[in-house]
Tab-separated table of C-alpha atoms in Angstrom:
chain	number	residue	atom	x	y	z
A	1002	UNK	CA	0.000	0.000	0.000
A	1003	UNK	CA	1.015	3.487	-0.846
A	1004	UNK	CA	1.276	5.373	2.427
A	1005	UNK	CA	2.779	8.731	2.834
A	1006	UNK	CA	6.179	8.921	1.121
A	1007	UNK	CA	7.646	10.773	3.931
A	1008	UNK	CA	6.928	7.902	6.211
A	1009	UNK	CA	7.797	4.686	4.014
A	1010	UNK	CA	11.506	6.814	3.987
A	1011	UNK	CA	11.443	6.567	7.615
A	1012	UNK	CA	10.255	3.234	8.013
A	1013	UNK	CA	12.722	2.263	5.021
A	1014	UNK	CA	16.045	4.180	6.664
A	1015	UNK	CA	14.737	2.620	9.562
A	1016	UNK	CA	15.839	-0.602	8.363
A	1017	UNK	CA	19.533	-0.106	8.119
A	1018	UNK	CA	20.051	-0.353	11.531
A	1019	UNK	CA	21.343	-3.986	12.016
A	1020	UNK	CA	18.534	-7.017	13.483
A	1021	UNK	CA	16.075	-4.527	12.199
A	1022	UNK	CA	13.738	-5.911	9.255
A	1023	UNK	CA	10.397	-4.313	8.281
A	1024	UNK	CA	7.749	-4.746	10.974
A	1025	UNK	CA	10.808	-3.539	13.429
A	1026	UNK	CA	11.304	-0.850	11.340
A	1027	UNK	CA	7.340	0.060	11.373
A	1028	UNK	CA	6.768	-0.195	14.782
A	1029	UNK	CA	9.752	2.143	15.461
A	1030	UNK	CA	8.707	4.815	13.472
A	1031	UNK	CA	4.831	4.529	14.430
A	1032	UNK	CA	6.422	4.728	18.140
A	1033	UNK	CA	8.000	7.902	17.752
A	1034	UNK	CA	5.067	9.390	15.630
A	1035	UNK	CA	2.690	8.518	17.992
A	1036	UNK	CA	4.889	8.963	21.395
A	1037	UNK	CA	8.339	10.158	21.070
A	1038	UNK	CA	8.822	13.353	18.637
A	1039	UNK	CA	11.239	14.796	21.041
A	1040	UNK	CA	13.381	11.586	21.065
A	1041	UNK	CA	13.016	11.437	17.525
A	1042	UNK	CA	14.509	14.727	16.463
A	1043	UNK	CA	16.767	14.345	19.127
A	1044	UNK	CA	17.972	11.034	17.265
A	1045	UNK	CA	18.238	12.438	13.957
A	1046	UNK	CA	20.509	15.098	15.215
A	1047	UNK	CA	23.098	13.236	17.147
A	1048	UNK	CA	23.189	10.893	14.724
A	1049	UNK	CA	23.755	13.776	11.871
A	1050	UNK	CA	26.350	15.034	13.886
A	1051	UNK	CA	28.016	11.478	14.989
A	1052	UNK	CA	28.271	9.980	11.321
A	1053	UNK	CA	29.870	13.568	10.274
A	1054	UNK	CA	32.479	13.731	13.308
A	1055	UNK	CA	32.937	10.767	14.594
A	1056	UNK	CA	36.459	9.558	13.159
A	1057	UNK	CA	38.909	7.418	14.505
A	1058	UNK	CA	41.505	8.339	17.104
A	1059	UNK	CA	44.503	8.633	15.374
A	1060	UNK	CA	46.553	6.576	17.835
A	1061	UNK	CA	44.551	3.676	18.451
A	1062	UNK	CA	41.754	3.759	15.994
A	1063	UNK	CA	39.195	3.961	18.449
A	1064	UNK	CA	36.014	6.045	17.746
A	1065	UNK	CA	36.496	9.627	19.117
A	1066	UNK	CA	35.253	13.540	17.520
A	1067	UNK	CA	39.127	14.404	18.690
A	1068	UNK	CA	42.597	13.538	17.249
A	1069	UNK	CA	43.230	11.662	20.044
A	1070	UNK	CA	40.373	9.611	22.130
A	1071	UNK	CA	40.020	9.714	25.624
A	1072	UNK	CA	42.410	7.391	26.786
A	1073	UNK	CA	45.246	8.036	24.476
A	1074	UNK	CA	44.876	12.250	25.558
A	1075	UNK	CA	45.310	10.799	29.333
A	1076	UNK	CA	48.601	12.041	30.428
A	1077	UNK	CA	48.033	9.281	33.685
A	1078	UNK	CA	47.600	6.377	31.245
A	1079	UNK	CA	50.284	4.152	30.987
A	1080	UNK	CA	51.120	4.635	27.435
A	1081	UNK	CA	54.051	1.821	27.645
A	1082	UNK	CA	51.201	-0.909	28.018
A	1083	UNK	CA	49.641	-1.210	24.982
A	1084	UNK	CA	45.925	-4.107	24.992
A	1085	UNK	CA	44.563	-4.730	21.426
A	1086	UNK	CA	41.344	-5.513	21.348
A	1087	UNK	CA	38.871	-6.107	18.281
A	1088	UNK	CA	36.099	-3.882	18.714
A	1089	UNK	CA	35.329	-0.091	21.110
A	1090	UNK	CA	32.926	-2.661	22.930
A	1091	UNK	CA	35.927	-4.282	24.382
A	1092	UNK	CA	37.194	-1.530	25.146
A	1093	UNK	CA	34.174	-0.343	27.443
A	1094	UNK	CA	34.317	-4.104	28.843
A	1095	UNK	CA	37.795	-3.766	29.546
A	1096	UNK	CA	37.921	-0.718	31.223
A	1097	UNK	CA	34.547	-1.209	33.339
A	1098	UNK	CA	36.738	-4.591	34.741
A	1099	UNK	CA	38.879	-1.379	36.393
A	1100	UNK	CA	42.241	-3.203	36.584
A	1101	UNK	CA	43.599	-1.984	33.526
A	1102	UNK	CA	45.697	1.692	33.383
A	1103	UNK	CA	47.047	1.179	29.896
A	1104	UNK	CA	46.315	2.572	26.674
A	1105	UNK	CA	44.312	0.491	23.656
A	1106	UNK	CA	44.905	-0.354	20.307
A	1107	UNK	CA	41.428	-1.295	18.371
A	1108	UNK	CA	42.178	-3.340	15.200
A	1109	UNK	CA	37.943	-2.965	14.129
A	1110	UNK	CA	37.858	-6.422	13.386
A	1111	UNK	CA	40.522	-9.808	13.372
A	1112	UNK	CA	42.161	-10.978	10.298
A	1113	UNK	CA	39.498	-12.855	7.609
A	1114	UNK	CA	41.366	-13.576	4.654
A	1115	UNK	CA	37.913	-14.880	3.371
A	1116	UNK	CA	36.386	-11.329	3.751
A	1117	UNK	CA	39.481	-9.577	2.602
A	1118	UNK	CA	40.256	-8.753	5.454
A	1119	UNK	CA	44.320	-8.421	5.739
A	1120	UNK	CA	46.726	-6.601	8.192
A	1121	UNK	CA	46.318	-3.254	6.043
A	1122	UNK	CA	42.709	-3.456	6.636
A	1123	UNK	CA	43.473	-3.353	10.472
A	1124	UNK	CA	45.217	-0.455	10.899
A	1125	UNK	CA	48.616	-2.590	12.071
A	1126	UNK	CA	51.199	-0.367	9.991
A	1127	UNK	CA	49.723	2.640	12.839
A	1128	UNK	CA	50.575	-0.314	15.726
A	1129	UNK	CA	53.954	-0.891	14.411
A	1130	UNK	CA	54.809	2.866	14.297
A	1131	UNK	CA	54.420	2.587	18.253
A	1132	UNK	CA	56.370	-0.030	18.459
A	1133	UNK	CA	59.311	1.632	16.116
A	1134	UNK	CA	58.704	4.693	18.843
A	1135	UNK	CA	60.531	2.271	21.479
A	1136	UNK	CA	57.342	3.599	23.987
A	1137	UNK	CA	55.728	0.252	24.230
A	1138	UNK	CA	56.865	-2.486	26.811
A	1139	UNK	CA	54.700	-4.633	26.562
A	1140	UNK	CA	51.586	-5.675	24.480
A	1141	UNK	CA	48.680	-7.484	25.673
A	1142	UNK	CA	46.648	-9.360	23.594
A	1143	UNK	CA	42.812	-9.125	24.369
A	1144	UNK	CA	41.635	-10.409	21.065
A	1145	UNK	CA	38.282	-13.101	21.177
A	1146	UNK	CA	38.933	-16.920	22.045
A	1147	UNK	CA	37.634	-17.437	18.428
A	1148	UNK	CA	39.569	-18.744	15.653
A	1149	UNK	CA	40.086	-15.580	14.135
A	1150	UNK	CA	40.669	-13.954	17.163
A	1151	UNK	CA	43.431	-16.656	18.392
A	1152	UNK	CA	44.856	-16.487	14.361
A	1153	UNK	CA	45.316	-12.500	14.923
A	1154	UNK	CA	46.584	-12.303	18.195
A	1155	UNK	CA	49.424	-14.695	16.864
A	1156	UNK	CA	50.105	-12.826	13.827
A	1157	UNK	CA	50.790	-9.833	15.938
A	1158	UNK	CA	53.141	-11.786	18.107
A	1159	UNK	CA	54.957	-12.820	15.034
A	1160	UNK	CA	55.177	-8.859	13.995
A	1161	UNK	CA	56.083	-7.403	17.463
A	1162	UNK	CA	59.261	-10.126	18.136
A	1163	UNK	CA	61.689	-8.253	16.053
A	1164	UNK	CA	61.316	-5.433	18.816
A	1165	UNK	CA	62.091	-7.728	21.752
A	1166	UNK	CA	58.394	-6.630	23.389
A	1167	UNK	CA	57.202	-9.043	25.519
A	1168	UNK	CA	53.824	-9.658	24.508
A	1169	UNK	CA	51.018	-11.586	26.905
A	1170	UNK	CA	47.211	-13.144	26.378
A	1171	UNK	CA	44.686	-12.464	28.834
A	1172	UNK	CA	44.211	-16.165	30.925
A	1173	UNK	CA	41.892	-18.171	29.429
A	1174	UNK	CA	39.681	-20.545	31.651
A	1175	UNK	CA	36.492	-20.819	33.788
A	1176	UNK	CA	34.658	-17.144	34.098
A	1177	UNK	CA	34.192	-16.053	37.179
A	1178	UNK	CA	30.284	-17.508	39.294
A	1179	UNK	CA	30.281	-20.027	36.383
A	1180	UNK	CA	29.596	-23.226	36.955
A	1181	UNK	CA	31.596	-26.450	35.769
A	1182	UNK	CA	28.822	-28.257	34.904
A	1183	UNK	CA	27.894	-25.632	32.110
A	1184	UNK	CA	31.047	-25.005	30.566
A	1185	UNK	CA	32.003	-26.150	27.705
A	1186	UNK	CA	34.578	-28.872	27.171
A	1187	UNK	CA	37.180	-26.641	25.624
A	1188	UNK	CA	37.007	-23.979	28.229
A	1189	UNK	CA	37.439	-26.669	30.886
A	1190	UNK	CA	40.177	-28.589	29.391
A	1191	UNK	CA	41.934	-25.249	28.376
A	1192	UNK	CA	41.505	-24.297	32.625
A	1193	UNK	CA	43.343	-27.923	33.743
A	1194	UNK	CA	46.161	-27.398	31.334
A	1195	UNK	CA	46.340	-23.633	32.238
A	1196	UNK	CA	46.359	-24.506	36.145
A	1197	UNK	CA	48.699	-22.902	38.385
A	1198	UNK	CA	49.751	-23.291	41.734
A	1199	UNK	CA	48.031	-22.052	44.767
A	1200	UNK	CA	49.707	-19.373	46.807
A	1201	UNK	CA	49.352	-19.011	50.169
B	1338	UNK	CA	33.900	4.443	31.420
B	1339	UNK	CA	34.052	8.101	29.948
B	1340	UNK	CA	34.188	7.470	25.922
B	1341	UNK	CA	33.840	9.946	23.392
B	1342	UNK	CA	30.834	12.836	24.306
B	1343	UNK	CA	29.258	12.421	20.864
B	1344	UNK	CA	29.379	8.969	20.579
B	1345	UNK	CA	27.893	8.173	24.025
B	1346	UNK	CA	24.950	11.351	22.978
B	1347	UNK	CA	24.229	9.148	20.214
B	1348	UNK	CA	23.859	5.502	22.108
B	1349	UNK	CA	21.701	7.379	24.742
B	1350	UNK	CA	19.383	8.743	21.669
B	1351	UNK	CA	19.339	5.134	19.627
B	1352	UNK	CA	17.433	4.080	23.342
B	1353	UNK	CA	14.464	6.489	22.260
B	1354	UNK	CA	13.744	3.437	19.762
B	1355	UNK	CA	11.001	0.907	21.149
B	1356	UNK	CA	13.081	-2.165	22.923
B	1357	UNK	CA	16.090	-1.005	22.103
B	1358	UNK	CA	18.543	-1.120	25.516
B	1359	UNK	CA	21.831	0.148	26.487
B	1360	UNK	CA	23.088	-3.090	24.679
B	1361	UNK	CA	21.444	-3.089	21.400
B	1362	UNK	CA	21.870	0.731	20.914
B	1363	UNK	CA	26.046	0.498	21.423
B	1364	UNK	CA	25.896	-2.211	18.705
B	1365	UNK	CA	23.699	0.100	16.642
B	1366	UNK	CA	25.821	2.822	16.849
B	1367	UNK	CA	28.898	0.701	16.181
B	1368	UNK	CA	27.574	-1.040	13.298
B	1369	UNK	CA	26.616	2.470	11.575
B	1370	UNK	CA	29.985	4.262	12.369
B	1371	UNK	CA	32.130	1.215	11.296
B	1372	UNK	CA	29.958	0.181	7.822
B	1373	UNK	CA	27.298	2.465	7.179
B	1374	UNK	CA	27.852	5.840	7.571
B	1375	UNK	CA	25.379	6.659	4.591
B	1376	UNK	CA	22.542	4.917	5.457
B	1377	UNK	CA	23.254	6.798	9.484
B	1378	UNK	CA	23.128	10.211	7.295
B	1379	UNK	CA	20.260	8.867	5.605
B	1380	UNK	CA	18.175	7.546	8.524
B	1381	UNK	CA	19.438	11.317	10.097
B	1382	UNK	CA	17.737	13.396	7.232
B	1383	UNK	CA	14.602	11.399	7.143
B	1384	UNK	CA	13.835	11.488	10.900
B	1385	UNK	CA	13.912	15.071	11.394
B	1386	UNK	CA	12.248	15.635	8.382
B	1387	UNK	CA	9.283	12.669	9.463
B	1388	UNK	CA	9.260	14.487	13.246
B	1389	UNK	CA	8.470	17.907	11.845
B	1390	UNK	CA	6.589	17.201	8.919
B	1391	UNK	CA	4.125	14.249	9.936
B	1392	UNK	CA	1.065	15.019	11.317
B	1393	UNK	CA	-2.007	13.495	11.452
B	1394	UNK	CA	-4.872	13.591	8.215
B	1395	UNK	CA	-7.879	16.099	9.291
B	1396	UNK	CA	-10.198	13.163	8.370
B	1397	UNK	CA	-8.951	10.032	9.511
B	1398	UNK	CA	-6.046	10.759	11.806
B	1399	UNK	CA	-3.834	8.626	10.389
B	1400	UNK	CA	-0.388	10.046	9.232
B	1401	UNK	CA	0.527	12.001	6.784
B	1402	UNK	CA	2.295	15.081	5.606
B	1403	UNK	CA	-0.299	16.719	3.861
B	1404	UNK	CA	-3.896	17.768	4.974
B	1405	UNK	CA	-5.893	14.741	4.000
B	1406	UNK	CA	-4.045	11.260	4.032
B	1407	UNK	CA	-3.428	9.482	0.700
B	1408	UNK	CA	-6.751	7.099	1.446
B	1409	UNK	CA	-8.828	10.531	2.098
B	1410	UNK	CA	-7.865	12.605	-0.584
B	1411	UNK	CA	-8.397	9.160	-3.278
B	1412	UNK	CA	-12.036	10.587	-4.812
B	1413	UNK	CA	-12.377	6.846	-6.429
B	1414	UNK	CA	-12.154	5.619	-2.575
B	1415	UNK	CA	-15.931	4.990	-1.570
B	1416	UNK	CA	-16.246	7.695	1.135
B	1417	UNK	CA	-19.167	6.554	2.700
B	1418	UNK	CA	-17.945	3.676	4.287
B	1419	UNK	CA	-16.195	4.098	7.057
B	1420	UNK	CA	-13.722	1.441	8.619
B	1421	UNK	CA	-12.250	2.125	12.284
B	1422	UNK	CA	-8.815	0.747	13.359
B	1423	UNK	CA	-6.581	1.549	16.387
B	1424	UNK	CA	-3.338	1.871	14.027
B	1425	UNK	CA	-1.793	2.776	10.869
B	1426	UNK	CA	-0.252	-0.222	10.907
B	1427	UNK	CA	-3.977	-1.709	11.034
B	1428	UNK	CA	-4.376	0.522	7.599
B	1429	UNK	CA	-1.842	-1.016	6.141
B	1430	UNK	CA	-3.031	-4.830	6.950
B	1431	UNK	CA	-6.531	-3.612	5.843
B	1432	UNK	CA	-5.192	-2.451	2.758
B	1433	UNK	CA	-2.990	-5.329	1.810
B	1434	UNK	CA	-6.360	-7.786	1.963
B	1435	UNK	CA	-7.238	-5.751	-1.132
B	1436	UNK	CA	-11.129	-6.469	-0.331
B	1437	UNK	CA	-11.839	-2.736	1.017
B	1438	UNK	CA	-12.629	0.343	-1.141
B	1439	UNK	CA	-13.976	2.872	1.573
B	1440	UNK	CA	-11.771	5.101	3.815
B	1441	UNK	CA	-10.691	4.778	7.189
B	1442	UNK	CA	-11.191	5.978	10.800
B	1443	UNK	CA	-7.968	5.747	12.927
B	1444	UNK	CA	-8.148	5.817	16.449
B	1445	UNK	CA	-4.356	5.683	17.420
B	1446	UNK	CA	-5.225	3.361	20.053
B	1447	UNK	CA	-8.383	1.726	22.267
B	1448	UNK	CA	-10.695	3.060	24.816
B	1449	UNK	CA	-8.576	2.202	27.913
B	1450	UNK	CA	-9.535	4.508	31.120
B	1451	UNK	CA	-6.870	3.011	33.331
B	1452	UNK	CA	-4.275	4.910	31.247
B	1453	UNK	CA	-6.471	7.891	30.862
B	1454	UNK	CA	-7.496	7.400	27.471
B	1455	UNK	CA	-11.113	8.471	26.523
B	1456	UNK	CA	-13.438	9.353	23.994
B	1457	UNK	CA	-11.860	12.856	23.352
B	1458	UNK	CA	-8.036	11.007	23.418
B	1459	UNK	CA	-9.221	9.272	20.457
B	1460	UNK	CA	-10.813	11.772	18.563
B	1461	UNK	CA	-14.214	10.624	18.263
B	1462	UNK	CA	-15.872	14.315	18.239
B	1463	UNK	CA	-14.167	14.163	14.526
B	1464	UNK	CA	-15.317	11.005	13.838
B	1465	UNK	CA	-19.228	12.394	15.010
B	1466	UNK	CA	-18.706	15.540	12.745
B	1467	UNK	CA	-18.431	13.313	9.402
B	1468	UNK	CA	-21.291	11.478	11.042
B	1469	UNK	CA	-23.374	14.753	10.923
B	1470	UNK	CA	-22.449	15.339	7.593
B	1471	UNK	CA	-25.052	12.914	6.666
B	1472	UNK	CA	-22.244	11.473	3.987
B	1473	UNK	CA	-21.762	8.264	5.977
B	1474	UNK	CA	-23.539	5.303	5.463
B	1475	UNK	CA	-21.634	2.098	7.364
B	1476	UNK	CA	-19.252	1.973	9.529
B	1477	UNK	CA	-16.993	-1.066	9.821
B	1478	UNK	CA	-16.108	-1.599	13.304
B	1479	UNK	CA	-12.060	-2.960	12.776
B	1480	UNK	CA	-10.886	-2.527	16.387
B	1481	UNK	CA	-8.582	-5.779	17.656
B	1482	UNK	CA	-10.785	-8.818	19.086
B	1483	UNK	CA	-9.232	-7.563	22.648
B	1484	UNK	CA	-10.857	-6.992	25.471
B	1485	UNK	CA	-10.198	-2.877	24.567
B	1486	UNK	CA	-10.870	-3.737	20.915
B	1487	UNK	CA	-14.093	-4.887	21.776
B	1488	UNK	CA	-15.093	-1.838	24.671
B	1489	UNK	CA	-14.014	0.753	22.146
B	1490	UNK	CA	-16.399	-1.210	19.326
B	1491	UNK	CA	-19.171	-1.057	21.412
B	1492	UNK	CA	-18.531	2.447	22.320
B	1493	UNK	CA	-18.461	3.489	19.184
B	1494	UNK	CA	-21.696	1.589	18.239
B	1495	UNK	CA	-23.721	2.999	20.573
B	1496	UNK	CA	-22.515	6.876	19.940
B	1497	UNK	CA	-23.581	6.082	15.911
B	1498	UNK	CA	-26.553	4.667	17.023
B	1499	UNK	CA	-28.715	7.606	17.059
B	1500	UNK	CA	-27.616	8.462	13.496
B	1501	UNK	CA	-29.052	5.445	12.045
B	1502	UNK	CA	-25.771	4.185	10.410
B	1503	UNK	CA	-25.805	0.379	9.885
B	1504	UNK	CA	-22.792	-0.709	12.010
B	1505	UNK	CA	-20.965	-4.024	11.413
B	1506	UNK	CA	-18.284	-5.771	12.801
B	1507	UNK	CA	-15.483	-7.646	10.675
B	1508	UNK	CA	-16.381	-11.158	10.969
B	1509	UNK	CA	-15.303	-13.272	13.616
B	1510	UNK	CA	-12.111	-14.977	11.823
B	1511	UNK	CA	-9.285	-13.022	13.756
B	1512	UNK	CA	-8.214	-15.169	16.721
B	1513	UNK	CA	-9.126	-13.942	20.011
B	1514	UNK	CA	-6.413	-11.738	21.383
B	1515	UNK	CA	-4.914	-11.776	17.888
B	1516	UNK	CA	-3.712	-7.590	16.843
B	1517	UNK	CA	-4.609	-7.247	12.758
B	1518	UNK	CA	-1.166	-6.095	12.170
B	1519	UNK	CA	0.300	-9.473	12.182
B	1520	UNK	CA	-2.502	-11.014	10.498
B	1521	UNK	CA	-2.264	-12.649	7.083
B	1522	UNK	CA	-4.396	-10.895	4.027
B	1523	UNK	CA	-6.618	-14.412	3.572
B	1524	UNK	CA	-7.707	-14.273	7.316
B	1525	UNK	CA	-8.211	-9.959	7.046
B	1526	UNK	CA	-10.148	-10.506	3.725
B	1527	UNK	CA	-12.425	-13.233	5.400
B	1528	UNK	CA	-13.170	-11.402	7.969
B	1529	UNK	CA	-14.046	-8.002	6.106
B	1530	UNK	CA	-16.183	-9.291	3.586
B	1531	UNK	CA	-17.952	-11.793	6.352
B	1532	UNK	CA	-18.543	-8.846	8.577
B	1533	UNK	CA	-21.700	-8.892	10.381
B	1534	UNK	CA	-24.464	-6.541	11.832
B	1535	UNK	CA	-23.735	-5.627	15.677
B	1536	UNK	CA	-27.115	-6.924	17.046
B	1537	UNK	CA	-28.834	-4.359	19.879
């Protein structure tokens, strides 16, 4: 059915927000029609503004409106511990754990040859210029436990070794309030294998 | 953790969105600034244009961004049958059956006085004005086979009643509880053209 053009563009720009098909897409703009005009302008502004200045931090990719993001412009980081994660979610993750003081590197993806997607694509000629700077003592690798993940975090080892960095992975193993019984067998035997000794 | 101002502006707006949480929105917001940038622009443009521009048809209430709605201002439409719905997206269901040539009444929701919703909230004094006019002669009672659905139907009946309009009901073939917008066409079309005379 024709409806009025001005909606069916909503409802259809609607749609290119991912895990959002057409009823979604419907529903969302009769909501904010019917109940939410404030919120809606309010959307269409920040995210005007966001897709214009949001660009990525020049030091560790991240998303930020600045050169630099927030981290990398904190003079009481330590900039000589360097985590590379995949994505900015990790990065919230990993700094809402509150045991980390170090600065990021974001790679916006792992290496997928299948996809195209190659050591250019993630940034790591920007890592390496870091490393070159002699700043860096160590890297930590916080990619996923996925294939991929575990395929780029040892590529990176394999770059950084020329420059005598020592480079860690965060422990693998049982999460913390999980239960044994639900784990799955490569967690498990990974956590036997990775076992270390008590200290008392 | 503090991340960049206009990023976090535009997570907290993405939450405007019908069950969309703190989660869904940071992957929204990801997902447009890492691979669609255009279609973040686009969706941008369209919603403040839709918030400002929308407003409801002077007949039928249902949306549009002109005076009459594209179903009121149709002369071929047959404009003295009347069919009342709670939604656009009821319109839209309606329409897709294919069986219906009249024009519509939309309520924008049901009779529901625990949420402070009335008569006036749904705009019946403009339904009574075309009423008045004399130009109406049935009124298809579309509301959902809810509990509300059914109040606001009767409501409705008996404020037409003393203008001698024949008022039916679309036949019984929507499952109880079921809303029209996820109903199939078949099951719509059944029901419209099987719709029956509400008995005093």
């Amino acid at each position: 059915m024709k409806q009025s053009p001005l909606l069916e563009n909503m409802i259809e720009a609607l749609r290119c927000l991912p895990g959002v098909g057409r009823k979604s897409a419907q529903r969302m703009a009769y909501y904010l029609l019917e109940r939410d005009r404030t919120g809606g302008q309010k959307l269409a502004n920040s995210l005007a503004q966001a897709m214009v200045d949001i660009q990525h931090c020049q030091q560790c990719k991240n998303f930020t409106e600045n050169e630099l993001c927030v981290v990398c412009a904190n003079p009481r980081r330590d900039h000589s511990t360097v985590c590379i994660v995949e994505s900015p979610a990790d990065v919230i993750a990993i700094e809402s754990s509150g045991v980390f003081s170090g600065v990021f590197f974001v790679l916006m993806g792992h290496l997928s040859p299948l996809d195209g997607i190659g050591p250019e694509e993630l940034g790591l000629e920007i890592l390496e210029k870091r490393l070159v700077s002699g700043d860096v003592q160590e890297i930590i690798m916080a990619t996923g436990s996925t294939v991929e993940g575990e395929a780029t975090a040892h590529f990176i080892r394999d770059m950084v070794e020329p420059y005598q960095i020592p480079v860690t992975r965060i422990a693998q193993g049982v999460p913390m309030g999980g239960e044994l019984e639900y784990l799955d067998a490569n967690t498990l035997a990974r956590s036997i294998t990775e076992r270390r000794k008590l200290d008392f």
